[in-house]
Coordinates of C-alpha atoms and ligand atoms in Angstrom, one line a residue:
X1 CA 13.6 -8.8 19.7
X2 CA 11.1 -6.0 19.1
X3 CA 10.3 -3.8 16.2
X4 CA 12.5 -1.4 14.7
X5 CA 11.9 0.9 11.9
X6 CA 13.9 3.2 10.0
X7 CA 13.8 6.8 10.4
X8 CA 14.1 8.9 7.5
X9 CA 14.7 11.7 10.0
X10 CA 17.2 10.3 12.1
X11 CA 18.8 8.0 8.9
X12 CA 18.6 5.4 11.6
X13 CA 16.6 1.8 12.3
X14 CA 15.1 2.5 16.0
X15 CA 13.2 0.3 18.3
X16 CA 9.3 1.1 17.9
X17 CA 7.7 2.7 21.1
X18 CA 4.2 4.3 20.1
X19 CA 3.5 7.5 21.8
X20 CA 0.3 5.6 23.8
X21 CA 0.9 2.1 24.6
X22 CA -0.6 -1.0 22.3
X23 CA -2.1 2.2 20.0
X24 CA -0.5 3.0 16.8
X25 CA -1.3 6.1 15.4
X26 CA -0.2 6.3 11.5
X27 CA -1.0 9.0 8.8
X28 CA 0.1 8.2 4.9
X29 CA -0.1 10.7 2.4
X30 CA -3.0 10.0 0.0
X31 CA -2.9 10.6 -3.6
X32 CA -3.7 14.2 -5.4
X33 CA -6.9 12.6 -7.1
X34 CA -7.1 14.0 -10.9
X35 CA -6.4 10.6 -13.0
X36 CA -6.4 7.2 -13.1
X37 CA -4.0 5.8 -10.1
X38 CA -0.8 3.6 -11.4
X39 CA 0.4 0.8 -10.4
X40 CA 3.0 3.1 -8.3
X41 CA 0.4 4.7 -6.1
X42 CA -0.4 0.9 -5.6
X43 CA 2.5 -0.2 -4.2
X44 CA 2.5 3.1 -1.4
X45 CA -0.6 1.6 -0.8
X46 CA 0.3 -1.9 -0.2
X47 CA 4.0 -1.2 1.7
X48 CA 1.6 0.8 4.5
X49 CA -1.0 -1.8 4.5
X50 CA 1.7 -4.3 5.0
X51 CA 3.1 -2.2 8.4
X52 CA -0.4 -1.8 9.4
X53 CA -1.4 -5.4 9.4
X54 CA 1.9 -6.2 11.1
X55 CA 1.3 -3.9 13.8
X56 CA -2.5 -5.4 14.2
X57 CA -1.2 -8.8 14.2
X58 CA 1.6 -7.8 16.8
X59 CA -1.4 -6.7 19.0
X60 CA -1.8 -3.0 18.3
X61 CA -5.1 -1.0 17.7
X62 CA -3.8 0.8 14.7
X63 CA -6.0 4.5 14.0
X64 CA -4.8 4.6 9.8
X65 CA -5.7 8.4 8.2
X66 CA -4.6 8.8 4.5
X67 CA -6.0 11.6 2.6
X68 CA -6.9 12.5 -0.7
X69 CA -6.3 15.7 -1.7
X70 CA -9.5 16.6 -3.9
X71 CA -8.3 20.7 -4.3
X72 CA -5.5 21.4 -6.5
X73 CA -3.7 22.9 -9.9
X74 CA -3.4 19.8 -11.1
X75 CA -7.1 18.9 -10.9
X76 CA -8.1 21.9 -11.7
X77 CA -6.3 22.5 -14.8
X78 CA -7.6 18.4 -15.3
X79 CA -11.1 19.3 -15.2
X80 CA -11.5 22.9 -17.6
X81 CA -9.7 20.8 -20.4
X82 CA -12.5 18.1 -20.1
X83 CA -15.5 20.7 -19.3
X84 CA -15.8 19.1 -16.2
X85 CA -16.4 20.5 -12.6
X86 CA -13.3 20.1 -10.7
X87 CA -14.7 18.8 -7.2
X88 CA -17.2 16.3 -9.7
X89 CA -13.5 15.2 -11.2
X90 CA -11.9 14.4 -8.4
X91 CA -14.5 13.0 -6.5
X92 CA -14.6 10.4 -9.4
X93 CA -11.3 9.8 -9.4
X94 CA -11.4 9.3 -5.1
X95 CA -14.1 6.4 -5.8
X96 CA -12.5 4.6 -8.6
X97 CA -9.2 4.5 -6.5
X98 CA -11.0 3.3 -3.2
X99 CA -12.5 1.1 -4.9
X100 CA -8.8 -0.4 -6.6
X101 CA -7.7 -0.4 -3.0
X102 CA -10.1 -2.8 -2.0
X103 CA -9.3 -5.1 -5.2
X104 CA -5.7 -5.1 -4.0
X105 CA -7.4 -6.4 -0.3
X106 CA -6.0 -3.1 1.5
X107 CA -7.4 -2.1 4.4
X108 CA -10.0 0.1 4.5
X109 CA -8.5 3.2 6.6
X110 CA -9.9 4.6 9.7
X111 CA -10.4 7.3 8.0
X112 CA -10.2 9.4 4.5
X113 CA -10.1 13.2 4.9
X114 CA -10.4 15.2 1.9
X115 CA -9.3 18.9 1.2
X116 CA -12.8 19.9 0.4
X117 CA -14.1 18.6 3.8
X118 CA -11.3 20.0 6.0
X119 CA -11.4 23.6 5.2
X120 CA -12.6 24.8 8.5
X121 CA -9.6 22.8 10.5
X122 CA -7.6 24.2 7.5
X123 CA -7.6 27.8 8.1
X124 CA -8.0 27.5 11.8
X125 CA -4.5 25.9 11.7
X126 CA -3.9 28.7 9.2
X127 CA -4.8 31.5 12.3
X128 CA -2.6 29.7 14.7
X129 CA 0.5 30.1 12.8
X130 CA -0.5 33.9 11.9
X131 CA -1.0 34.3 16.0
X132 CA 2.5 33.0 16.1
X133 CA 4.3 35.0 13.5
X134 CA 4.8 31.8 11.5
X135 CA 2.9 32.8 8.6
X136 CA 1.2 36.1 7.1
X137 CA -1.2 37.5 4.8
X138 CA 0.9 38.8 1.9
X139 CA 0.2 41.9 -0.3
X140 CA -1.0 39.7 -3.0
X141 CA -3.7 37.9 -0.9
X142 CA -2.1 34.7 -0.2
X143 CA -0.7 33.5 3.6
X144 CA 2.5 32.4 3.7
X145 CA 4.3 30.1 5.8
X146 CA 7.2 32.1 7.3
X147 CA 10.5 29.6 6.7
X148 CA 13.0 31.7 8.5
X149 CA 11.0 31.7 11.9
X150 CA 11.4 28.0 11.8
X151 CA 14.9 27.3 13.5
X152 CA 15.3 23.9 12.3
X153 CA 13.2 23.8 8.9
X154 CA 15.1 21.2 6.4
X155 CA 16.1 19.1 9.5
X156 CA 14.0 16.3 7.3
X157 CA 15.8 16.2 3.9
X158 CA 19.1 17.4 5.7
X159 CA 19.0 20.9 3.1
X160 CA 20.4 23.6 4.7
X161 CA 18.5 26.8 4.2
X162 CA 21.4 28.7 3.1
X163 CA 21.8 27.0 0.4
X164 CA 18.1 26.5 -0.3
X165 CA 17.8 30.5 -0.5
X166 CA 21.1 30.7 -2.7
X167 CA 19.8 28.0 -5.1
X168 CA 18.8 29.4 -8.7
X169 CA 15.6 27.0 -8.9
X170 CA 14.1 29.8 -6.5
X171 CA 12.7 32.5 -7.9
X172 CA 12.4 36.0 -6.0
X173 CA 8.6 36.8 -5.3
X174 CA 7.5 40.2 -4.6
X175 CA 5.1 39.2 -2.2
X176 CA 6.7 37.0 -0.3
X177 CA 9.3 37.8 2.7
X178 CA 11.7 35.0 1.6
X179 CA 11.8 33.1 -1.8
X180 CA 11.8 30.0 0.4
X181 CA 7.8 30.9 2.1
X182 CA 5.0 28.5 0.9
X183 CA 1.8 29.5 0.4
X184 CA -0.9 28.1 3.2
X185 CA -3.6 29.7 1.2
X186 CA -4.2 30.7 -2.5
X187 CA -6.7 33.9 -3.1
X188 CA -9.3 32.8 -4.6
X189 CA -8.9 33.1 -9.2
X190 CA -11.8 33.4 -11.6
X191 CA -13.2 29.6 -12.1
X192 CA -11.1 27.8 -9.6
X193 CA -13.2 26.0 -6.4
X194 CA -13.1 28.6 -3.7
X195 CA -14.0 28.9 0.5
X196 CA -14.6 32.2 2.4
X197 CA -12.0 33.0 4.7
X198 CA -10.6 35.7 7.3
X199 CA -8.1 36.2 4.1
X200 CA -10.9 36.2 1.5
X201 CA -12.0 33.8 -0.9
X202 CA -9.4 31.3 -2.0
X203 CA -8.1 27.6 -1.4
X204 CA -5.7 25.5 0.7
X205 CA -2.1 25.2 -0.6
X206 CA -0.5 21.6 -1.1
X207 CA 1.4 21.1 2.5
X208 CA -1.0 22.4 5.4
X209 CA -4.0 19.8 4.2
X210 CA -1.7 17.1 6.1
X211 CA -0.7 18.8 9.0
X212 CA -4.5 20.0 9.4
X213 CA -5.3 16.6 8.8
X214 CA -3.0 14.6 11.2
X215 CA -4.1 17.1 13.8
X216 CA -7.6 16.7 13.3
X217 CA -7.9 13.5 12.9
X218 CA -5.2 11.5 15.1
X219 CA -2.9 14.1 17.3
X220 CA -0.6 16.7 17.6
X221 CA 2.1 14.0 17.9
X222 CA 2.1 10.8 15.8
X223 CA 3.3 7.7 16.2
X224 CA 4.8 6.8 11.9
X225 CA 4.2 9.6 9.3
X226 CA 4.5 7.7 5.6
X227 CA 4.3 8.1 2.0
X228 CA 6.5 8.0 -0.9
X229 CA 10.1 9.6 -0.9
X230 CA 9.5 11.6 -3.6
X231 CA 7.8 13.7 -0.9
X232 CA 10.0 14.1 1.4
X233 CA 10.7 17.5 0.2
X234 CA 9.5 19.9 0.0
X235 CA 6.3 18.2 1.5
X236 CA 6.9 16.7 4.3
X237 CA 9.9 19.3 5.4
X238 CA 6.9 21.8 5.2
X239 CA 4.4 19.8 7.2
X240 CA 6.9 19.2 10.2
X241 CA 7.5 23.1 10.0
X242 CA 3.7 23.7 10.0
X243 CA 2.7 21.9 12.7
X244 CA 5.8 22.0 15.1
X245 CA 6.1 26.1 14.7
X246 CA 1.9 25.2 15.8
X247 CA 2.4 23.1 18.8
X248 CA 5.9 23.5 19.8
X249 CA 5.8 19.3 20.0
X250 CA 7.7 16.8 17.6
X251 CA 5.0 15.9 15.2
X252 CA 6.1 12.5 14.1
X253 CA 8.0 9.6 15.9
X254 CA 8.9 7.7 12.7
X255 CA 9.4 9.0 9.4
X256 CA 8.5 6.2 6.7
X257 CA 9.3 6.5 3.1
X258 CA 8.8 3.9 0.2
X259 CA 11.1 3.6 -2.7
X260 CA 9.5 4.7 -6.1
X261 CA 8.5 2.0 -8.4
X262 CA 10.6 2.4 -11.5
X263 CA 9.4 1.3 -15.6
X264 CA 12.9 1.1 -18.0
X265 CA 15.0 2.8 -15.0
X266 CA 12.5 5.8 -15.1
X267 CA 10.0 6.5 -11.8
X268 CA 6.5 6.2 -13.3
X269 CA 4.8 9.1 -13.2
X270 CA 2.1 10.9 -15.1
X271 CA 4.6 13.8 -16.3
X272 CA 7.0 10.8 -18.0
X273 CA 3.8 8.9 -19.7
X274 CA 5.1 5.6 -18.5
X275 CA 2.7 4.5 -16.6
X276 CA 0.2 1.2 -15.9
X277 CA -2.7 2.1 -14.3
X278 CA -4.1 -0.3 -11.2
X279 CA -7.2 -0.8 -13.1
X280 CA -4.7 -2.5 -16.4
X281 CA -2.6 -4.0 -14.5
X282 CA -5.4 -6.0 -12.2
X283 CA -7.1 -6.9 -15.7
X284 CA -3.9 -9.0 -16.3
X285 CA -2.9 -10.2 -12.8
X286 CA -4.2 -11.0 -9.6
X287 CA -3.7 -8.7 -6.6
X288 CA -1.5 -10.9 -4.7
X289 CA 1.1 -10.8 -7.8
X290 CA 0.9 -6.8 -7.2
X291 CA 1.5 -7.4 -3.4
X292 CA 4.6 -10.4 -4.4
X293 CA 6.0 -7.6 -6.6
X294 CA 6.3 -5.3 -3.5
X295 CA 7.0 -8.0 -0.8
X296 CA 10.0 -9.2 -2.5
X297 CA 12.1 -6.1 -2.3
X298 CA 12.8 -3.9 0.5
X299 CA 10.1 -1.5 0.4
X300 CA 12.6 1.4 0.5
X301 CA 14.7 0.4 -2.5
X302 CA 13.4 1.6 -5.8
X303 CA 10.5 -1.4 -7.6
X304 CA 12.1 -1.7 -11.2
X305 CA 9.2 -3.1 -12.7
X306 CA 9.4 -5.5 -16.2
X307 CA 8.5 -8.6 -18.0
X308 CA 11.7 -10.6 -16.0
X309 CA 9.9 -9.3 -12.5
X310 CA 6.5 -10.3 -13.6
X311 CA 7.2 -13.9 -14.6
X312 CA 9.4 -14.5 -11.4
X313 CA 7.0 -13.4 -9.3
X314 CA 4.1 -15.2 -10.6
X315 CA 6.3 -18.6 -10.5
X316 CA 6.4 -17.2 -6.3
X317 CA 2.9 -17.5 -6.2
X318 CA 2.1 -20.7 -8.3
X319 CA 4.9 -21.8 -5.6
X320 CA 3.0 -20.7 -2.8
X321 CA -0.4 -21.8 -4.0
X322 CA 1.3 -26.2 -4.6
X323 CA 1.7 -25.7 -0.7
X324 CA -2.6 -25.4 -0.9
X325 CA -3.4 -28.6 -2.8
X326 CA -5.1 -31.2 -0.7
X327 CA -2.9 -34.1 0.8
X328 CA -3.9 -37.9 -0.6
X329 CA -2.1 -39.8 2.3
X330 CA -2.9 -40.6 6.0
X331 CA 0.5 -40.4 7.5
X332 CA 0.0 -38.7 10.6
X333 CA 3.7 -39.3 12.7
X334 CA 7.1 -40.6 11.5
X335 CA 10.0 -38.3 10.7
X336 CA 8.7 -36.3 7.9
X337 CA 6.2 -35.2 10.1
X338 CA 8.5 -34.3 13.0
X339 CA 10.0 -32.0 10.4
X340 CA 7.0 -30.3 9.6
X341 CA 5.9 -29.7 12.9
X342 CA 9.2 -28.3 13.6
X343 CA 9.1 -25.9 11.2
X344 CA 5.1 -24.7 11.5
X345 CA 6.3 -24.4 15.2
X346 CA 8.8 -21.9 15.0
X347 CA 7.3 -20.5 11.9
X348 CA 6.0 -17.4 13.6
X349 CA 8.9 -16.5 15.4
X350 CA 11.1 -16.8 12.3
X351 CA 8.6 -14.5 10.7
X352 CA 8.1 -11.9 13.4
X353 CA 12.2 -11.6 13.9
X354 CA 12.0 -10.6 9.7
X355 CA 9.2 -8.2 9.9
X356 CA 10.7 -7.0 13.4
X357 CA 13.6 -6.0 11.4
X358 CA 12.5 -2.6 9.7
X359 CA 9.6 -4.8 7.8
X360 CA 11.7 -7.0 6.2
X361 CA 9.4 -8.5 4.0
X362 CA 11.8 -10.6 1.6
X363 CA 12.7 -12.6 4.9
X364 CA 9.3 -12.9 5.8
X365 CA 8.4 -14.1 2.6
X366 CA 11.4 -17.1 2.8
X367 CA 9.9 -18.2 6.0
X368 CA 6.9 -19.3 3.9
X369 CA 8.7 -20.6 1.4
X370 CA 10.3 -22.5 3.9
X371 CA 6.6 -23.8 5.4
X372 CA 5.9 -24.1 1.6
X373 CA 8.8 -26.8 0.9
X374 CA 8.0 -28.7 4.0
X375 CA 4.5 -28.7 3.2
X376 CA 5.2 -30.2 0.0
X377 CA 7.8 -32.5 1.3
X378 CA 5.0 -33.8 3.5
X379 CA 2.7 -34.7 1.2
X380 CA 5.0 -36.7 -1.6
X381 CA 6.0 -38.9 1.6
X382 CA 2.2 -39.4 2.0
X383 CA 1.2 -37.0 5.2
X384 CA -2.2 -36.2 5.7
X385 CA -4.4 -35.5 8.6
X386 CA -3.7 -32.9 11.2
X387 CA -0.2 -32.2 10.8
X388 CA -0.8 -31.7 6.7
X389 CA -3.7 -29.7 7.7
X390 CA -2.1 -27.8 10.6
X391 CA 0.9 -26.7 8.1
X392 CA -1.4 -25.2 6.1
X393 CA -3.3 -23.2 8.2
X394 CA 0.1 -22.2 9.7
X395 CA 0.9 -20.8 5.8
X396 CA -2.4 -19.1 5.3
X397 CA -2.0 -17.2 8.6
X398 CA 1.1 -15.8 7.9
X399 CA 0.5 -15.1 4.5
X400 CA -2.9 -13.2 5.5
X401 CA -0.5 -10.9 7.7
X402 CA 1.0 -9.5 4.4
X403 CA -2.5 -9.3 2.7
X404 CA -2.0 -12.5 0.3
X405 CA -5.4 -14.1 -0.3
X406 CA -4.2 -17.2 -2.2
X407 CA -7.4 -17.5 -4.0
X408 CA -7.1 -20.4 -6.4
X409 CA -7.4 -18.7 -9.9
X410 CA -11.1 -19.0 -10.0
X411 CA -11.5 -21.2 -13.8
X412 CA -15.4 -20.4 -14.1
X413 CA -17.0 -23.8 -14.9
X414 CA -17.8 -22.6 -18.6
X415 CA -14.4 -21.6 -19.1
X416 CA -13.0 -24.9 -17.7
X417 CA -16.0 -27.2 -18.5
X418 CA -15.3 -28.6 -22.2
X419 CA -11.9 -29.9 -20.7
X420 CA -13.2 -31.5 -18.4
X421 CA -15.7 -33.0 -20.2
X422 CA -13.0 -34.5 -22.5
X423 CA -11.0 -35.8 -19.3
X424 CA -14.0 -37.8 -18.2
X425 CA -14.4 -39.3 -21.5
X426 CA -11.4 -40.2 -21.7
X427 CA -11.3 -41.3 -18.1
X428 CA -13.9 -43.6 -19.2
X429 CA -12.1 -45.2 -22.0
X430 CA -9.2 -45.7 -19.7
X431 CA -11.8 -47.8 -17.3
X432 CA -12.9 -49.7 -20.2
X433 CA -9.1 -50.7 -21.0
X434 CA -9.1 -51.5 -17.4
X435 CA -6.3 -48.6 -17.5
X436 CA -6.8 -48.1 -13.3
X437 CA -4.1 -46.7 -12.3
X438 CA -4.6 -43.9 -15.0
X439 CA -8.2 -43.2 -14.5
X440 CA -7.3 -43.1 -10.8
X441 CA -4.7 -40.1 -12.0
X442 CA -7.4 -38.2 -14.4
X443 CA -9.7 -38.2 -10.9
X444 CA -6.9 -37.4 -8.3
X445 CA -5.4 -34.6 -10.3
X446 CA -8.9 -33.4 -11.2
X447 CA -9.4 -33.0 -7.9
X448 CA -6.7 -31.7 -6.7
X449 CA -8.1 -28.6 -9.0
X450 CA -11.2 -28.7 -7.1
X451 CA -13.4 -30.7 -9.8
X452 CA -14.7 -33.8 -7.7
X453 CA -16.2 -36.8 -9.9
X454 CA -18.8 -38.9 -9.2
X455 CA -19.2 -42.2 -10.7
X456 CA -22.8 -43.9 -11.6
X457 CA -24.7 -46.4 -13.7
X458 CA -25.7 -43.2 -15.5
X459 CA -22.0 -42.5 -16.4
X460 CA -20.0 -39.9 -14.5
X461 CA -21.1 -36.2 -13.4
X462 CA -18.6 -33.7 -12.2
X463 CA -19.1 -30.6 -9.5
X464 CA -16.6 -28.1 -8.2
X465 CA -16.2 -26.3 -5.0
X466 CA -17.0 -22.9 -4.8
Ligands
ZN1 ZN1 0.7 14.8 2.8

């Protein structure tokens, strides 16, 4: 078995071969930074740094690029409703979302371009579509991507061009060639962020940030090319089209596209107003419940998102986190043992041959429910030791491969420590009755949460880890 992924170009699962062997070269689109990022940018975020950890484990060096794009209408318009300066806007909004991604323990990428600090890359990519007659300066000051000297543009979202051009959506542009031509750069308007150029002042369009990007900062050929498939066109149709009409060269290998997460059947998205931002959702919920929520499906199927999903998935991780609880008995061998070792042993195999298969992370995640039963089944039969211990390492190491921390809810001691104040007092009445076998519980369970008593002629002080 090896890894295969699914294509969005070829609309098939293929066996993974990067372009340089053991390296991994990966570029995911980046959010347009102009609001607060929902819960749908984080599960893009999470379903890439899924593949990438699976590749590390696997043994590759993975170079990760995901941009933000800093310069556009959107953020523009964003920042003269609020008096603001755009570039100050976005560059808040670029902050507060790395700093979500680290909350929801992604990986910090190898690197984050930004519009505003390409622009040089940008318009020398710009030049070398000019030199090739794939793109000219219009009448109106703009450059234009020229869609008809692309033979195969729409070989991505399967549209043929005909049909494109025919389509009523496009409207007829004086200064363009074709209705189907995309601007590569805007002349520059009053009050907008603008960059000198050989076309005059003006700004990047939307598409040619990535292909500039991907160039610059990994290679004219990639290894996977991701992001959501709401951009499959017209984005990433126009980014293949850029860059292949600039190097003659296939640009990606693997064309990777989440599902979109969905609220009430709808994709959440600013335009609809149904959204949950990362920020409300991580006030109510740990980030492994946000990383459950994506592991559970396949992360090209749509994310429906409600109350039903919430509650199952957090009864997943309470699940996961019995498996965690310390073991009370000494049994090393016997047959319950066997069994565990049986199943920590062939564990990773079980889990690689899911994630092998196009990421499939609902199997992955069985295979630690699996480990999860066992350990469980182990230590009601009174395992402890090694094996207890080894099973649970086992658990951790695969669950660290799809970014679960399994952090035990950290109860603050003030939050937790009238309760268990009342639990020792009691505790001690219990002792008094020469009620042992209770007390014994009250400790043993109160340890199992981490609270460890100790018992003295001065009565009975508690301390907890961590
Ligand atoms: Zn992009």
């Amino acid at each position: 078995m090896a890894l295969a992924i699914y294509n969005t170009l070829t609309r098939q699962t293929e066996p993974f071969t990067p372009l340089v062997a053991d390296h991994v070269s990966m570029y995911v689109c980046g959010p347009t930074v102009y609001s607060d990022a929902h819960i749908g940018h984080a599960m893009s975020a999470v379903v890439f740094d899924v593949v990438r950890r699976y590749l590390e484990w696997s043994g590759y060096t993975v170079r990760h690029v995901m941009n933000f794009t800093d310069v556009d209408d959107k953020i523009i318009r964003r920042a003269n409703e609020q008096g603001r300066d755009p570039m100050e806007l976005a560059e808040s909004y670029t902050l507060a979302f790395l700093d979500q991604l680290g909350q929801l323990n992604v990986l910090p990428a190898t690197a984050y371009p930004r519009v505003s600090t390409t622009i040089p890359q940008i318009i020398q990519f710009i030049e070398g579509l000019i030199a090739k007659d794939a793109a000219y300066h219009a009448s109106n000051g703009d450059v234009y991507f020229r869609v008809r000297a692309d033979e195969d543009y729409g070989k991505l979202s399967r549209r043929a061009v005909d049909d494109m051009r025919s389509g009523a959506r496009i409207a007829p542009d004086e200064a363009k060639d074709d209705p189907l031509d995309f601007a590569l750069w805007k002349s520059a308007k009053p009050g907008e962020p603008a960059w000198e150029s050989p076309w005059g002042q003006g700004r990047p369009g939307w598409h040619i940030e990535c292909s500039a990007m991907s160039l610059h900062e990994l290679a004219e050929q990639i290894d996977i090319h991701g992001g959501g498939n709401d951009l499959i066109f017209p984005h990433h149709e126009n980014e293949i089209a850029q860059t292949e009409s600039l190097t003659g060269k296939n640009f990606a290998q693997v064309w990777m596209h989440n599902g979109m997460l969905q609220l009430a059947g709808e994709k959440m998205s600013k335009s609809l107003g149904n959204l949950i931002t990362i920020d409300q959702f991580l006030s109510e919920h740990s980030a492994d419940i946000m990383r459950l929520l994506v592991l559970s499906g396949s992360y090209r199927a749509p994310l429906v998102y409600n109350d039903e999903v919430l509650a199952d998935t957090q009864r997943k991780l309470e699940r996961i986190m019995s498996a965690l609880k310390p073991a009370h008995g000494t049994a090393t061998n016997g047959p319950v043992v066997e069994t565990l070792n049986a199943i920590v042993a062939k564990a990773p195999a079980d889990f690689r041959a899911a994630m092998d298969s196009d990421f499939n992370s609902a199997a992955a995640l069985a295979v630690l429910f699996d480990l999860v039963r066992s350990i469980n089944a182990a230590r009601d039969a009174g395992v402890g030791g090694e094996p207890f211990a080894a099973g649970q390492a086992r658990l951790r190491e695969l669950a660290a491969v799809l970014g679960l921390r399994l952090e035990a809810p950290s109860a603050s001691k003030t939050d937790a420590a009238p309760f268990i104040e009342l639990l020792i007092e009691l505790r001690a009445e219990l002792r008094k009755a020469k009620q042992w076998a209770l007390s014994d519980l009250v400790r043993n369970r109160l340890s199992e949460l981490d609270v460890q008593l100790e018992d003295s002629p001065n009565g009975t002080t508690w301390t907890t880890k961590g």
